[in-house]
Phi, psi and omega in degrees: 000345179084010180283154173241146178240129179225167171226151182224072180283145166298154187304323181290341180279347178208077192247110181288358177272357181215147176266359182292147174225139175204143174281346179287139176250026180236052177255155169284170177303149178297325175284154182276068174209151178049047180292351175280349178268098190259052182231026179261152174262181175221081175059032181295328177285338177299330178300318178298320178292322179294318183278321187257339184088142181296334181293346176293334186251131177288328178206153177232113180264108181273112185279099179284347184273012173303145178302128180053045183291167175299319178300316179300316179301311182297322183277319185271327183262317180272352176060036177288149177289129185307315181295323177294318178299314181296318178298317179295319178300315179299315178298313183294321178295324179288314181298322178096167180211153180273135176238133181268106181259123175300130178081346180244341181087191180273127180234144176275125180250136180212141173236107182292152184305326182291351176248351187270125172244129180271120180271121184249162172268140175279195186301341179302332181270358182264056179208172178268001185298328185265005178058033177084011184294326184244139181275136173241126179249123182301141178305329180295325177291321179294317178300317180300317179297314184295318185276339183254007180293148177211196182300324181286336177215081185299156179287134176288168178301324179174195180227145175228174179206161176242117013215153181300330179294344180259009179302123181097347179299134182055029177074015181258124178239084184293322180303310180296316182295315180294319180295330181305316182256337178276338177054050180279320183233144173280125179245000000 
């Protein structure tokens, strides 16, 4: 029929940094920061991958722009270089991680690069209005990851962002920036 099936979990709902699982979506971040923000999951989407198989999904868009996300922690608190963090994330998602599911046991979860789409924040997150709650990754860092990927850090299927309605906000044009190096559309 030509249909595609995808999933778009917030990073805490499919987090290769933790083996924890919970059906509750009212957890603080897995990292020990902003524990007053009680809107994180614990690998709840990993259950779908464990039960249905990653091959069920044509793509998995991992939303790094979740409030107080793991990506935000690594970039703002641990001061990791954005391109290095993204390459490591792609490798770790591919390598897989164990998740402990009650009643199902421990299962290895993996999202291969050919199914992984990295979900980015558009220009709305490139301001001081949110007090650092949302991570913004400069298009140049994303380009560096895309053009320098190799066997040790394979290229993801692509990049997506939230939201097209914010295209141009704070001078950020992700559609144009992503197309510049991904060469998806002739402009």
